Short mmCIF file of C-alpha atoms in Angstrom, two decimals:
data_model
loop_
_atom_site.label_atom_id
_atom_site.label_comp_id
_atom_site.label_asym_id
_atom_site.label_seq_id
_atom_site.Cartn_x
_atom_site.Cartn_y
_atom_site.Cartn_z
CA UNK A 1 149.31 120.55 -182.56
CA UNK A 2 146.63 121.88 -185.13
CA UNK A 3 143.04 122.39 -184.08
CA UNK A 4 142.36 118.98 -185.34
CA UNK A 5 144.43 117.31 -183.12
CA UNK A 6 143.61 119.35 -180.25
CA UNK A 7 140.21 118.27 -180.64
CA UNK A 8 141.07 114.91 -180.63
CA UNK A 9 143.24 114.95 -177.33
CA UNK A 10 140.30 116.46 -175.87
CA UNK A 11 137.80 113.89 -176.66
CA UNK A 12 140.80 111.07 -176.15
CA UNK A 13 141.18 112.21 -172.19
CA UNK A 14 136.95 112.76 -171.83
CA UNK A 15 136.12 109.36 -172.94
CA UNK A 16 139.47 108.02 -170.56
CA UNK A 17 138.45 110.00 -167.78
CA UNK A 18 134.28 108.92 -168.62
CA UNK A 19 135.70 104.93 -168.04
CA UNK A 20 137.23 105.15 -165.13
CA UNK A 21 134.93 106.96 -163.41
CA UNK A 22 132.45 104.56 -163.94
CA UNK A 23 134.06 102.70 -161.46
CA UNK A 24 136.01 105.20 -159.17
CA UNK A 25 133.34 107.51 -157.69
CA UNK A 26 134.84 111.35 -156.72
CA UNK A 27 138.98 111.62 -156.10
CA UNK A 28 139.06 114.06 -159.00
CA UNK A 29 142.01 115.87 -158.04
CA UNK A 30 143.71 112.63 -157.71
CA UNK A 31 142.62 111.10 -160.60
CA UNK A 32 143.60 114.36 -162.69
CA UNK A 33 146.82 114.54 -161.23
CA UNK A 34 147.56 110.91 -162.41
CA UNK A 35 146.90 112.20 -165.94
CA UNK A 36 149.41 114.62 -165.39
CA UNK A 37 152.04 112.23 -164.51
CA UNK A 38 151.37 109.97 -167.05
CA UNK A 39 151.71 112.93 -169.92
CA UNK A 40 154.16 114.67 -168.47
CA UNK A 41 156.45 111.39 -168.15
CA UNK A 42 156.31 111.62 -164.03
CA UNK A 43 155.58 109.62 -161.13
CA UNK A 44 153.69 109.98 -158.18
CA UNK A 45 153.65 109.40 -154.75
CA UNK A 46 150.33 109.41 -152.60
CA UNK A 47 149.85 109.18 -149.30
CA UNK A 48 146.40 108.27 -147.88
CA UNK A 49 144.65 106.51 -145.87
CA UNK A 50 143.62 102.64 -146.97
CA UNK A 51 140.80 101.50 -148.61
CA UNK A 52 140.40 105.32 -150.75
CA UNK A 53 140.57 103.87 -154.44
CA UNK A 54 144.14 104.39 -154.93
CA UNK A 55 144.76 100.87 -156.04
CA UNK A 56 141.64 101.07 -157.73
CA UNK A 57 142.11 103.99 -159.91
CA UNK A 58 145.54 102.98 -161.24
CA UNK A 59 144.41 99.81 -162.19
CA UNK A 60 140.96 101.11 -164.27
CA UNK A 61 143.20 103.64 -165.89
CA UNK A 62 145.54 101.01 -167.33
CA UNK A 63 142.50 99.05 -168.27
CA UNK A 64 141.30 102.09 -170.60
CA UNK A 65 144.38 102.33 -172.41
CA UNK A 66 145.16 98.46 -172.86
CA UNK A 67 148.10 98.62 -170.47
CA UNK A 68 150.13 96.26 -168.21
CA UNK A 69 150.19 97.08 -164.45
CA UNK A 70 151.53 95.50 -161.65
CA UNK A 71 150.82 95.90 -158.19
CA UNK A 72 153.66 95.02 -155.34
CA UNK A 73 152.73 95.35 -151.65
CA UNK A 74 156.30 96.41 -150.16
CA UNK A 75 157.00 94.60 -146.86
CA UNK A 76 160.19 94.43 -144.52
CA UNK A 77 161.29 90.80 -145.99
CA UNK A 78 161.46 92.38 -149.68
CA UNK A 79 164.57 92.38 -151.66
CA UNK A 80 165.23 94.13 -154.80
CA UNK A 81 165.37 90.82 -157.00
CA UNK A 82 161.66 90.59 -156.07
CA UNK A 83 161.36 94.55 -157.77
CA UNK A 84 162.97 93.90 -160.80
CA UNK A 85 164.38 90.30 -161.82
CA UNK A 86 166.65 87.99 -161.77
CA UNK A 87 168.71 85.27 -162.86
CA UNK A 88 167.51 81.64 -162.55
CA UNK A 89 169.38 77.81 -163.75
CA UNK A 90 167.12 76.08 -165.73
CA UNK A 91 168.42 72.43 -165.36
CA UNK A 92 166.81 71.07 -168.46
CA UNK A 93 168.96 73.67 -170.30
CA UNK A 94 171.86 74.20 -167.76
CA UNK A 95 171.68 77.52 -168.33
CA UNK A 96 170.80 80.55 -166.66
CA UNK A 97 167.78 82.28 -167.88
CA UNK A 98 166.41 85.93 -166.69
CA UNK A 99 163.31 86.49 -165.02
CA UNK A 100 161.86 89.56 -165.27
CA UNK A 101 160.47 91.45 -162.09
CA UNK A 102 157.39 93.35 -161.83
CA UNK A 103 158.81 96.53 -162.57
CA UNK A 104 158.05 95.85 -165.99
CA UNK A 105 154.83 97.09 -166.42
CA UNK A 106 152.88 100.55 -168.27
CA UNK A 107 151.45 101.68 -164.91
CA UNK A 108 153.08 100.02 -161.30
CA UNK A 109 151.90 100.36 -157.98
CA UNK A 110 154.33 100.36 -155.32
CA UNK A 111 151.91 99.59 -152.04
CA UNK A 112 153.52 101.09 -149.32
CA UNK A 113 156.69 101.60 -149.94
CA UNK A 114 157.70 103.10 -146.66
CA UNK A 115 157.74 99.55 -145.54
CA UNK A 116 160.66 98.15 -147.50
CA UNK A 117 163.88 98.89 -146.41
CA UNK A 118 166.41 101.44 -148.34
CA UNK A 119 167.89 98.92 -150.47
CA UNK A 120 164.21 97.98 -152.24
CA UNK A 121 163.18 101.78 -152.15
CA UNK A 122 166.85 102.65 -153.97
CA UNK A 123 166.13 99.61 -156.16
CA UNK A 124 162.63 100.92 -157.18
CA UNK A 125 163.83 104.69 -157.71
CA UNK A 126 166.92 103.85 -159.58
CA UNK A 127 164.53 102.13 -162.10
CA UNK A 128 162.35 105.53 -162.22
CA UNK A 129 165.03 107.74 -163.15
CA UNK A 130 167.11 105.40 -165.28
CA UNK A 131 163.70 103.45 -166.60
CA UNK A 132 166.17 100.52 -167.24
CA UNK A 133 167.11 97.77 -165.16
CA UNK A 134 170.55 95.58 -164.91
CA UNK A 135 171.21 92.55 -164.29
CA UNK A 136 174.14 90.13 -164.56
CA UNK A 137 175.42 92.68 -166.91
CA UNK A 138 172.31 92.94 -168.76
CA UNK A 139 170.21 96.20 -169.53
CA UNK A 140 166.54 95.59 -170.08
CA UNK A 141 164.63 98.78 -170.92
CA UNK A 142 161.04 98.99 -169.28
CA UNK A 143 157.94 99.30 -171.52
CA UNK A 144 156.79 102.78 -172.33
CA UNK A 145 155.13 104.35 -171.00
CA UNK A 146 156.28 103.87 -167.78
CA UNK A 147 154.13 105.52 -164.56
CA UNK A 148 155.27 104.71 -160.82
CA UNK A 149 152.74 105.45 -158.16
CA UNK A 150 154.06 105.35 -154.90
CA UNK A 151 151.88 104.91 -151.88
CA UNK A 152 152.36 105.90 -148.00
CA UNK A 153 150.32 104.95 -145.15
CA UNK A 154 150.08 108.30 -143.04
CA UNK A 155 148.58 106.95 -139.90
CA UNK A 156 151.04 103.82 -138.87
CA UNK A 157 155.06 104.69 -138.78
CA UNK A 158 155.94 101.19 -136.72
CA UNK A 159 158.19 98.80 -138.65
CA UNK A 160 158.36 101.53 -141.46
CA UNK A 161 161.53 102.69 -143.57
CA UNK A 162 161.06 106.79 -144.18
CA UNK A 163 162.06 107.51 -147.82
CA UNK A 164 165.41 109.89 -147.89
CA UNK A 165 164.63 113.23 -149.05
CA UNK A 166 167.21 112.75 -151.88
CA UNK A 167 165.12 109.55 -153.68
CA UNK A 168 161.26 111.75 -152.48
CA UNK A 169 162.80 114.37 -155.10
CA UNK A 170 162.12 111.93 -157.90
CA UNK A 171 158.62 111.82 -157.64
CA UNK A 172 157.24 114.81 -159.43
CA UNK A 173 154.17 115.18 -157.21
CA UNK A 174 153.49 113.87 -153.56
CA UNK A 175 149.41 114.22 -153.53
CA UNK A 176 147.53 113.96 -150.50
CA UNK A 177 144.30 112.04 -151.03
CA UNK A 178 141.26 112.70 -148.74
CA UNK A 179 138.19 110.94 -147.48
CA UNK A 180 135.13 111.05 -149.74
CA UNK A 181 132.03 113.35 -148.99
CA UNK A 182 129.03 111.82 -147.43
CA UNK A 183 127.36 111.74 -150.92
CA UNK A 184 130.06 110.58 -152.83
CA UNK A 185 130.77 107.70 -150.10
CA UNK A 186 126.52 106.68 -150.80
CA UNK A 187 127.41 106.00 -154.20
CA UNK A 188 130.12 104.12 -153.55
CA UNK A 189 128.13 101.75 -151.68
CA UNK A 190 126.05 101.21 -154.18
CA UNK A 191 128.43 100.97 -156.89
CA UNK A 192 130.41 98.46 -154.58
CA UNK A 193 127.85 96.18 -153.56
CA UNK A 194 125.64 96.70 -157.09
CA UNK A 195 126.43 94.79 -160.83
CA UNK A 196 130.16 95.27 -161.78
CA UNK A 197 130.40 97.75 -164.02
CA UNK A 198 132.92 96.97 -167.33
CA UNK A 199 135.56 98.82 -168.36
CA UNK A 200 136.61 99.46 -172.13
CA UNK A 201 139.48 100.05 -173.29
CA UNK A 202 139.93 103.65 -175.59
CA UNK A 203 143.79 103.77 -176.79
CA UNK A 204 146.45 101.39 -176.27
CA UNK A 205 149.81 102.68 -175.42
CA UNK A 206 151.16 103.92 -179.06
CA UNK A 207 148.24 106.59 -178.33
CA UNK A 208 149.74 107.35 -175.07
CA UNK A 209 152.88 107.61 -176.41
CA UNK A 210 151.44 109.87 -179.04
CA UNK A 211 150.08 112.14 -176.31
CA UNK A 212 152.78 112.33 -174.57
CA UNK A 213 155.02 113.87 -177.50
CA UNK A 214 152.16 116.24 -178.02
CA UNK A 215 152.44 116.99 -174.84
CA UNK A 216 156.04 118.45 -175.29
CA UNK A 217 154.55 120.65 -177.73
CA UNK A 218 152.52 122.36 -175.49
CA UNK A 219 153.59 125.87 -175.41
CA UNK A 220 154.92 127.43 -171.95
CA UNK A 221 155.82 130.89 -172.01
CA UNK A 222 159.44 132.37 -170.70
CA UNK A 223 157.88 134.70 -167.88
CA UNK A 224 155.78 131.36 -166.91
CA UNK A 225 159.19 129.34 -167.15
CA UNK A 226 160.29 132.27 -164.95
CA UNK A 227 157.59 132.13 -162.17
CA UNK A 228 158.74 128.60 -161.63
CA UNK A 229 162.67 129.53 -160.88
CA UNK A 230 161.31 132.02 -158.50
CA UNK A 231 158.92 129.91 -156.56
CA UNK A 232 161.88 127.19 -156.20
CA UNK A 233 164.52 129.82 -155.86
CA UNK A 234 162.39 131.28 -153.01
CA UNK A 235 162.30 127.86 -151.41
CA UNK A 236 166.26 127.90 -151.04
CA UNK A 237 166.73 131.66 -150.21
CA UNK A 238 163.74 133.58 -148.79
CA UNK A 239 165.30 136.26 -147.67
CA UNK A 240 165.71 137.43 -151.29
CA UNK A 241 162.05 137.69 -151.64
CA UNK A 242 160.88 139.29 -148.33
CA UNK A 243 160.72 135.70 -146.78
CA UNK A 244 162.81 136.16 -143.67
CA UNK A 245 160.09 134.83 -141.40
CA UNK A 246 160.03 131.66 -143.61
CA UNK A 247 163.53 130.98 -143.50
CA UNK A 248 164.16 129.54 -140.00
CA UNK A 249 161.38 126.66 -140.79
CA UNK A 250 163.39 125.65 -144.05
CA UNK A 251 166.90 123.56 -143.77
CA UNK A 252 166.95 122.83 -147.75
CA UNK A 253 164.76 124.16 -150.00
CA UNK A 254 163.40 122.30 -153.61
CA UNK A 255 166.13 121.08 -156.18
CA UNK A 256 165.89 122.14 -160.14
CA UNK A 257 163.46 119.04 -160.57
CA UNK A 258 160.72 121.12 -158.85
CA UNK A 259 161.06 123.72 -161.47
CA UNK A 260 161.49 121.31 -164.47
CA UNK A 261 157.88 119.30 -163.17
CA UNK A 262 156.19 122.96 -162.66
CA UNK A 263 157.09 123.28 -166.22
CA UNK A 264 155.93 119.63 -167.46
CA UNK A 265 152.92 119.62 -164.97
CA UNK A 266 151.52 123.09 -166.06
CA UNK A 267 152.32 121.37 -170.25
CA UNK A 268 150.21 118.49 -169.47
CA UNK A 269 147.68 120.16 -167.31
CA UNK A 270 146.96 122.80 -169.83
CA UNK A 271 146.76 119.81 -172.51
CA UNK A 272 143.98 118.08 -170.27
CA UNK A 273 142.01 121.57 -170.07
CA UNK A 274 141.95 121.26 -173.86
CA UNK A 275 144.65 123.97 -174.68
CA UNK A 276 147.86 124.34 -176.48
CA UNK A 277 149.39 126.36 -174.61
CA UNK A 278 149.44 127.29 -170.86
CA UNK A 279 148.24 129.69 -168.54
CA UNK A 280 149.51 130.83 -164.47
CA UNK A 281 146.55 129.21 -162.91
CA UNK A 282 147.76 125.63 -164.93
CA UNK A 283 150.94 125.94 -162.68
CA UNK A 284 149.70 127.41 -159.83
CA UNK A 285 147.27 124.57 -159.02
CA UNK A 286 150.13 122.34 -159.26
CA UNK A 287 152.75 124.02 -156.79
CA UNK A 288 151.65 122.62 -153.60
CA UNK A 289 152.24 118.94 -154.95
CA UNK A 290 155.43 119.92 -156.59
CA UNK A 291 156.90 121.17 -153.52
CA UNK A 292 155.33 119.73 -150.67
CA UNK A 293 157.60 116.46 -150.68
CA UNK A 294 160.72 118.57 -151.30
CA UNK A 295 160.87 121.25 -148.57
CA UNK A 296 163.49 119.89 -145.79
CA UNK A 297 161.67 121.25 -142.68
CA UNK A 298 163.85 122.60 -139.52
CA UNK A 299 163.05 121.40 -135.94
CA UNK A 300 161.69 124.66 -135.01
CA UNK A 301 158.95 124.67 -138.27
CA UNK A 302 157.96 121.07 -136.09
CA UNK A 303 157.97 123.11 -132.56
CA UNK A 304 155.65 125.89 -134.07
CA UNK A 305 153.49 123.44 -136.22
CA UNK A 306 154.40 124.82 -139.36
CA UNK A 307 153.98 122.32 -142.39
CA UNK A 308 155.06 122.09 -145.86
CA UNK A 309 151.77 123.59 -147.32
CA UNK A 310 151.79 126.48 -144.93
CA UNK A 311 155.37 127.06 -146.18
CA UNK A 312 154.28 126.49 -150.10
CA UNK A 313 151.27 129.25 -149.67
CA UNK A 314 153.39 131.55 -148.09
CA UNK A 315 156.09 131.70 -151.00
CA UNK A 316 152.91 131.77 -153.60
CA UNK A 317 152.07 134.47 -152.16
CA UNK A 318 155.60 136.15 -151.87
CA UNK A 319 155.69 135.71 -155.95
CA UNK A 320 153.63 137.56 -158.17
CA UNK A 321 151.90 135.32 -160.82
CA UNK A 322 152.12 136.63 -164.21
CA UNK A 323 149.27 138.58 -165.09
CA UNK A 324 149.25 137.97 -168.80
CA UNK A 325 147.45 135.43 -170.53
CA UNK A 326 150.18 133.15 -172.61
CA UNK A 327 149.11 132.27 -175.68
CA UNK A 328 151.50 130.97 -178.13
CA UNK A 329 152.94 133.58 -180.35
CA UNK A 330 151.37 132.14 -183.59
CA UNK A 331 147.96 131.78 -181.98
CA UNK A 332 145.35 134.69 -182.82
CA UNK A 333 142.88 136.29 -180.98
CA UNK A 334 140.30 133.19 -182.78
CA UNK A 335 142.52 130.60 -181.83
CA UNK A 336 143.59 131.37 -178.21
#
């Protein structure tokens, strides 16, 4: 990327980021980790209580950038022709015709989808990794790009399906996604209840596209690249870092996708933050959501209260971060 261009991301995501929050008031983590995803090619999976804007948000942000998105509220009864298609006789023709599920969207919302049994969740994450569907012998190709975000309800577990830690390692992030402030809840009563506020659109998806090669581009030092095998590699043997306490809470530790979305996170993180290359703290404020979902947890972390997080801060701080700022090698002291 030259300056230029760098530039030009920068005011892309600011006038993006301007539009929806017109309409989604605070969730700023949340809403910046959804950037992430979509430039780094990811998906997320949230889990919150109702009624925070999660619905909300992904539907404003396809809005800016003149992209489809579907919403599907997963229930018990669901079966994986209503995710992603299928065939139907049309009797005028008498022939069978394909209809397309609503999997084929730019941004999707899958509401809930602890609530659908395995067959619909392995239906939905077959389509995330593959980002292709079959049927009747058929491949259609979803439209790019292509951004799943996964919902959980944290507070109900009756009449729900818990997703197998094997398909929760697709997801590249699990965030957490918090009440709003006193303030910030004023505001959105009077947003709510005031004149709707509209919506432009700033890109279309060839831009996104665009950004997301860019993205690629984004420069990641080795000894960065290395922080992130040691942070997973400390998840599957802590006694090789001075973890032994740690150990007996962990049954299976993160696979190699945690350390390839540390990599793509801290890429499109640094990209947001208007840089071409990127620094420790880029991946650093990404670990927890990298490897919160992918941490196994033994029955005696659940006796002594331990969770995921707990477990995530005490590996960061296990690992030394790389003290050295990581500029790209052709960058000089002006540029950086």
């Amino acid at each position: 990327m030259t300056p230029s261009d760098e530039q030009q991301t920068a005011t892309l995501m600011e006038r993006m980021l301007y539009e929806v929050k017109r309409v989604v008031v605070g969730q700023d983590r949340f809403l910046e980790r959804v950037l992430v995803a979509m430039l780094a090619q990811g998906h997320l999976l949230v889990e919150g209580v109702p009624g925070l804007a999660k619905t909300l948000t992904v539907k404003t942000l396809a809005r800016t950038m003149r992209g489809s998105f579907r919403r599907i509220q997963f229930t018990p009864d669901l079966v994986p022709a209503d995710l992603v298609g299928t065939r139907i006789y049309n009797q005028k023709t008498g022939e069978f015709g394909t209809s397309l599920g609503p999997v084929f969207a730019n941004l999707l919302l899958a509401d809930e989808i602890n609530r659908a049994p395995a067959k619909v969740q392995s239906a939905l994450l077959e389509v995330m990794q593959e980002r292709q569907v079959t049927i009747a012998g058929e491949t259609h190709h979803v439209p790019e790009p292509f951004v799943v975000m996964a919902t959980q309800n944290p507070i109900e577990t009756e009449g729900t399906y818990p997703l197998p830690e094997a398909q929760v390692d697709r997801f590249m992030m699990k965030v957490l996604v918090d009440y709003p402030s006193e303030e910030e809840e004023f505001v959105i009563a009077q947003r709510v209840t005031g004149p709707a506020s509209e919506v432009q659109s700033v890109c279309d998806t060839h831009a996104l596209r665009a950004l997301q090669r860019q993205c690629r581009e984004v420069f990641v030092d080795s000894a960065l690249t290395q922080y992130a095998v040691k942070l997973v590699s400390a998840t599957r043997r802590p006694e090789r870092y001075e973890l032994g306490e740690v150990a007996k809470y962990l049954t299976f530790g993160a696979s190699p996708r945690a350390t390839i979305g540390l990599v793509e996170g801290a890429r499109a993180l640094a990209m947001l933050r208007g840089r071409r290359y990127a620094l420790p703290e880029d991946m650093a404020d990404l670990v927890p959501d990298v490897l919160r979902h992918r941490l196994v947890l033994s029955y005696e972390a659940l006796a002594d209260g331990m969770s995921a997080d707990q477990i995530v801060q005490r590996v960061m701080q296990a690992i030394a971060v790389p003290d050295k700022p990581m500029a790209h090698p052709n960058d000089g002291p002006g540029n950086a």
